[in-house]
PDB file of C-alpha atoms in Angstrom:
ATOM      1  CA  MET V 664      -0.150  -0.040   0.297  1.00  0.00           C
ATOM      2  CA  GLN V 665       1.611   3.699  -0.867  1.00  0.00           C
ATOM      3  CA  ARG V 666       1.743   5.796   1.902  1.00  0.00           C
ATOM      4  CA  LEU V 667      -0.012   9.365   1.126  1.00  0.00           C
ATOM      5  CA  SER V 668       0.503  12.569   2.533  1.00  0.00           C
ATOM      6  CA  LYS V 669      -1.561  14.051   4.642  1.00  0.00           C
ATOM      7  CA  LEU V 670      -3.964  17.065   3.800  1.00  0.00           C
ATOM      8  CA  VAL V 671      -2.806  20.965   4.751  1.00  0.00           C
ATOM      9  CA  LYS V 672      -4.706  23.815   4.746  1.00  0.00           C
ATOM     10  CA  GLY V 673      -5.167  25.234   1.232  1.00  0.00           C
ATOM     11  CA  ASP V 674      -4.699  22.111  -0.480  1.00  0.00           C
ATOM     12  CA  LYS V 675      -6.877  22.149  -2.837  1.00  0.00           C
ATOM     13  CA  VAL V 676      -9.383  19.062  -2.717  1.00  0.00           C
ATOM     14  CA  ALA V 677     -11.255  17.589  -5.831  1.00  0.00           C
ATOM     15  CA  ILE V 678     -14.799  17.452  -5.526  1.00  0.00           C
ATOM     16  CA  LEU V 679     -16.528  14.816  -7.444  1.00  0.00           C
ATOM     17  CA  SER V 680     -20.048  12.660  -8.290  1.00  0.00           C
ATOM     18  CA  PRO V 681     -18.913   8.952  -9.346  1.00  0.00           C
ATOM     19  CA  SER V 682     -21.761   8.000  -8.984  1.00  0.00           C
ATOM     20  CA  PHE V 683     -24.955  10.061  -8.223  1.00  0.00           C
ATOM     21  CA  ALA V 684     -24.866  14.023  -8.671  1.00  0.00           C
ATOM     22  CA  ALA V 685     -27.023  15.229  -6.011  1.00  0.00           C
ATOM     23  CA  PRO V 686     -25.775  18.646  -5.408  1.00  0.00           C
ATOM     24  CA  GLY V 687     -27.410  19.003  -9.336  1.00  0.00           C
ATOM     25  CA  ARG V 688     -30.679  18.046  -6.833  1.00  0.00           C
ATOM     26  CA  PHE V 689     -30.284  19.617  -3.872  1.00  0.00           C
ATOM     27  CA  PRO V 690     -27.936  22.521  -4.382  1.00  0.00           C
ATOM     28  CA  GLU V 691     -28.192  24.339  -1.306  1.00  0.00           C
ATOM     29  CA  VAL V 692     -27.224  21.067   0.971  1.00  0.00           C
ATOM     30  CA  TYR V 693     -23.948  21.083  -1.315  1.00  0.00           C
ATOM     31  CA  LYS V 694     -23.164  24.632  -0.692  1.00  0.00           C
ATOM     32  CA  LEU V 695     -23.522  24.502   3.098  1.00  0.00           C
ATOM     33  CA  GLY V 696     -20.993  20.886   2.856  1.00  0.00           C
ATOM     34  CA  LEU V 697     -18.707  23.105   0.251  1.00  0.00           C
ATOM     35  CA  GLU V 698     -18.510  26.171   2.670  1.00  0.00           C
ATOM     36  CA  ARG V 699     -17.585  23.317   5.725  1.00  0.00           C
ATOM     37  CA  ILE V 700     -14.539  22.250   3.728  1.00  0.00           C
ATOM     38  CA  ARG V 701     -13.827  25.411   3.615  1.00  0.00           C
ATOM     39  CA  GLN V 702     -14.338  26.861   6.724  1.00  0.00           C
ATOM     40  CA  ILE V 703     -13.617  23.753   9.494  1.00  0.00           C
ATOM     41  CA  PHE V 704     -11.005  22.132   6.858  1.00  0.00           C
ATOM     42  CA  GLY V 705      -9.382  25.146   5.169  1.00  0.00           C
ATOM     43  CA  LEU V 706      -9.023  23.445   2.178  1.00  0.00           C
ATOM     44  CA  VAL V 707     -10.286  24.374  -1.502  1.00  0.00           C
ATOM     45  CA  PRO V 708     -12.909  22.597  -3.171  1.00  0.00           C
ATOM     46  CA  VAL V 709     -12.580  22.596  -6.314  1.00  0.00           C
ATOM     47  CA  GLU V 710     -16.047  20.955  -8.787  1.00  0.00           C
ATOM     48  CA  TYR V 711     -15.452  19.232 -12.304  1.00  0.00           C
ATOM     49  CA  PRO V 712     -17.631  19.381 -14.866  1.00  0.00           C
ATOM     50  CA  THR V 713     -20.515  16.233 -13.904  1.00  0.00           C
ATOM     51  CA  THR V 714     -20.113  17.134 -10.078  1.00  0.00           C
ATOM     52  CA  ALA V 715     -23.811  18.842  -9.939  1.00  0.00           C
ATOM     53  CA  LYS V 716     -24.552  17.377 -13.647  1.00  0.00           C
ATOM     54  CA  LEU V 717     -28.079  15.386 -13.398  1.00  0.00           C
ATOM     55  CA  GLY V 718     -27.243  12.685 -16.069  1.00  0.00           C
ATOM     56  CA  SER V 719     -24.107  12.897 -16.982  1.00  0.00           C
ATOM     57  CA  SER V 720     -23.160   9.596 -18.741  1.00  0.00           C
ATOM     58  CA  ALA V 721     -20.518   6.989 -17.192  1.00  0.00           C
ATOM     59  CA  GLU V 722     -17.573   7.770 -19.591  1.00  0.00           C
ATOM     60  CA  GLU V 723     -18.001  11.604 -18.478  1.00  0.00           C
ATOM     61  CA  ARG V 724     -18.234  10.543 -14.693  1.00  0.00           C
ATOM     62  CA  ALA V 725     -14.882   8.352 -15.700  1.00  0.00           C
ATOM     63  CA  ALA V 726     -13.403  11.313 -17.433  1.00  0.00           C
ATOM     64  CA  ASP V 727     -13.774  13.323 -14.222  1.00  0.00           C
ATOM     65  CA  LEU V 728     -12.681  10.743 -12.017  1.00  0.00           C
ATOM     66  CA  ILE V 729      -9.582  10.349 -13.798  1.00  0.00           C
ATOM     67  CA  ALA V 730      -8.680  14.007 -14.364  1.00  0.00           C
ATOM     68  CA  ALA V 731      -8.624  14.523 -10.726  1.00  0.00           C
ATOM     69  CA  PHE V 732      -6.157  12.213 -10.105  1.00  0.00           C
ATOM     70  CA  GLU V 733      -3.690  13.213 -12.830  1.00  0.00           C
ATOM     71  CA  ASP V 734      -3.897  16.630 -11.375  1.00  0.00           C
ATOM     72  CA  SER V 735      -0.894  17.652  -9.540  1.00  0.00           C
ATOM     73  CA  GLU V 736      -2.539  20.336  -7.870  1.00  0.00           C
ATOM     74  CA  ILE V 737      -5.422  18.450  -6.036  1.00  0.00           C
ATOM     75  CA  LYS V 738      -3.829  16.535  -3.350  1.00  0.00           C
ATOM     76  CA  ALA V 739      -7.545  14.760  -2.477  1.00  0.00           C
ATOM     77  CA  VAL V 740     -10.732  13.543  -4.089  1.00  0.00           C
ATOM     78  CA  ILE V 741     -14.060  13.795  -1.842  1.00  0.00           C
ATOM     79  CA  THR V 742     -17.282  12.275  -3.353  1.00  0.00           C
ATOM     80  CA  THR V 743     -20.360  14.279  -2.905  1.00  0.00           C
ATOM     81  CA  ILE V 744     -22.860  11.222  -2.055  1.00  0.00           C
ATOM     82  CA  GLY V 745     -23.125   7.719  -3.183  1.00  0.00           C
ATOM     83  CA  GLY V 746     -25.556   6.220  -6.132  1.00  0.00           C
ATOM     84  CA  ASN V 747     -26.294   3.523  -7.683  1.00  0.00           C
ATOM     85  CA  ASP V 748     -24.022   2.757 -10.853  1.00  0.00           C
ATOM     86  CA  ASN V 749     -20.327   3.419 -10.204  1.00  0.00           C
ATOM     87  CA  VAL V 750     -20.402  -0.504 -10.177  1.00  0.00           C
ATOM     88  CA  THR V 751     -20.988   0.138 -14.143  1.00  0.00           C
ATOM     89  CA  TYR V 752     -17.919   1.968 -14.910  1.00  0.00           C
ATOM     90  CA  VAL V 753     -15.428   1.379 -12.726  1.00  0.00           C
ATOM     91  CA  LYS V 754     -14.234  -1.940 -13.712  1.00  0.00           C
ATOM     92  CA  ASN V 755     -13.082  -0.416 -17.399  1.00  0.00           C
ATOM     93  CA  LEU V 756     -11.360   1.928 -15.694  1.00  0.00           C
ATOM     94  CA  PRO V 757      -7.200   2.119 -16.523  1.00  0.00           C
ATOM     95  CA  PRO V 758      -5.219   1.697 -13.696  1.00  0.00           C
ATOM     96  CA  GLU V 759      -2.493   4.014 -14.840  1.00  0.00           C
ATOM     97  CA  PRO V 760      -3.611   7.326 -13.899  1.00  0.00           C
ATOM     98  CA  PHE V 761      -4.521   6.503 -10.260  1.00  0.00           C
ATOM     99  CA  VAL V 762      -1.443   3.984  -9.560  1.00  0.00           C
ATOM    100  CA  GLN V 763       0.777   6.904 -10.938  1.00  0.00           C
ATOM    101  CA  ASN V 764      -0.746   9.759  -8.825  1.00  0.00           C
ATOM    102  CA  PRO V 765      -2.153   8.337  -5.853  1.00  0.00           C
ATOM    103  CA  LYS V 766      -3.943  10.843  -3.177  1.00  0.00           C
ATOM    104  CA  PRO V 767      -6.627  10.321  -0.643  1.00  0.00           C
ATOM    105  CA  PHE V 768     -10.268   9.499  -2.129  1.00  0.00           C
ATOM    106  CA  PHE V 769     -13.282   9.799  -0.036  1.00  0.00           C
ATOM    107  CA  GLY V 770     -16.510   8.041  -0.878  1.00  0.00           C
ATOM    108  CA  TYR V 771     -19.346   6.558   0.563  1.00  0.00           C
ATOM    109  CA  SER V 772     -22.189   4.185  -0.403  1.00  0.00           C
ATOM    110  CA  ASP V 773     -21.735   3.094  -4.356  1.00  0.00           C
ATOM    111  CA  ASN V 774     -18.332   4.562  -4.682  1.00  0.00           C
ATOM    112  CA  SER V 775     -16.772   1.469  -2.301  1.00  0.00           C
ATOM    113  CA  HIS V 776     -16.514  -0.280  -6.219  1.00  0.00           C
ATOM    114  CA  LEU V 777     -14.158   2.648  -6.713  1.00  0.00           C
ATOM    115  CA  THR V 778     -12.281   2.168  -3.500  1.00  0.00           C
ATOM    116  CA  ASN V 779     -11.831  -1.398  -3.801  1.00  0.00           C
ATOM    117  CA  PHE V 780     -10.388  -0.794  -7.452  1.00  0.00           C
ATOM    118  CA  LEU V 781      -7.873   1.521  -5.397  1.00  0.00           C
ATOM    119  CA  PHE V 782      -7.122  -0.850  -3.531  1.00  0.00           C
ATOM    120  CA  LEU V 783      -6.319  -3.562  -5.559  1.00  0.00           C
ATOM    121  CA  ASN V 784      -4.145  -1.025  -7.087  1.00  0.00           C
ATOM    122  CA  ASP V 785      -2.143  -0.254  -3.378  1.00  0.00           C
ATOM    123  CA  SER V 786      -3.556   2.651  -3.057  1.00  0.00           C
ATOM    124  CA  PRO V 787      -5.461   3.761  -0.053  1.00  0.00           C
ATOM    125  CA  SER V 788      -9.154   5.028   0.515  1.00  0.00           C
ATOM    126  CA  TYR V 789     -11.305   5.596   3.356  1.00  0.00           C
ATOM    127  CA  TYR V 790     -14.977   5.256   2.955  1.00  0.00           C
ATOM    128  CA  GLY V 791     -16.939   7.748   4.604  1.00  0.00           C
ATOM    129  CA  GLY V 792     -16.570  11.494   4.437  1.00  0.00           C
ATOM    130  CA  SER V 793     -18.825  12.700   1.373  1.00  0.00           C
ATOM    131  CA  ILE V 794     -20.107  16.519   1.050  1.00  0.00           C
ATOM    132  CA  PHE V 795     -23.704  15.019   1.726  1.00  0.00           C
ATOM    133  CA  THR V 796     -23.531  12.192   4.335  1.00  0.00           C
ATOM    134  CA  GLN V 797     -21.117  14.172   6.425  1.00  0.00           C
ATOM    135  CA  TYR V 798     -20.179  17.670   5.698  1.00  0.00           C
ATOM    136  CA  ALA V 799     -23.226  19.218   5.358  1.00  0.00           C
ATOM    137  CA  MET V 800     -24.882  17.324   8.147  1.00  0.00           C
ATOM    138  CA  GLN V 801     -25.333  18.964  11.276  1.00  0.00           C
TER     139      GLN V 801
END
């Protein structure tokens, strides 16, 4: 398992919806979660094209995942929530972008398929810590 760096204030973190784009349905809850990421942790959230796009294709969501891992300015990836179709495309992801650019991944529910993919490629991840289930709730 690769050892990953800890996040520090000012780090940019990718905010992704690899499964259900809940921010497109519940924008106010999403905004609250982002604000807490900024205020409590001092992190800089970076939204990707499909983060709030309802009905985005599996290919679009996979492209966002790959782009986030390949971006050297992004220090971690945090999902918005789970869903029900991550499993349909994770099996087709190329391992190279994830193996060559390891970073902390925080996912919940359906994102366990991606956490398993990362585990199989010697990259640790964390179950939980998604915007809607942890950061936007009191």
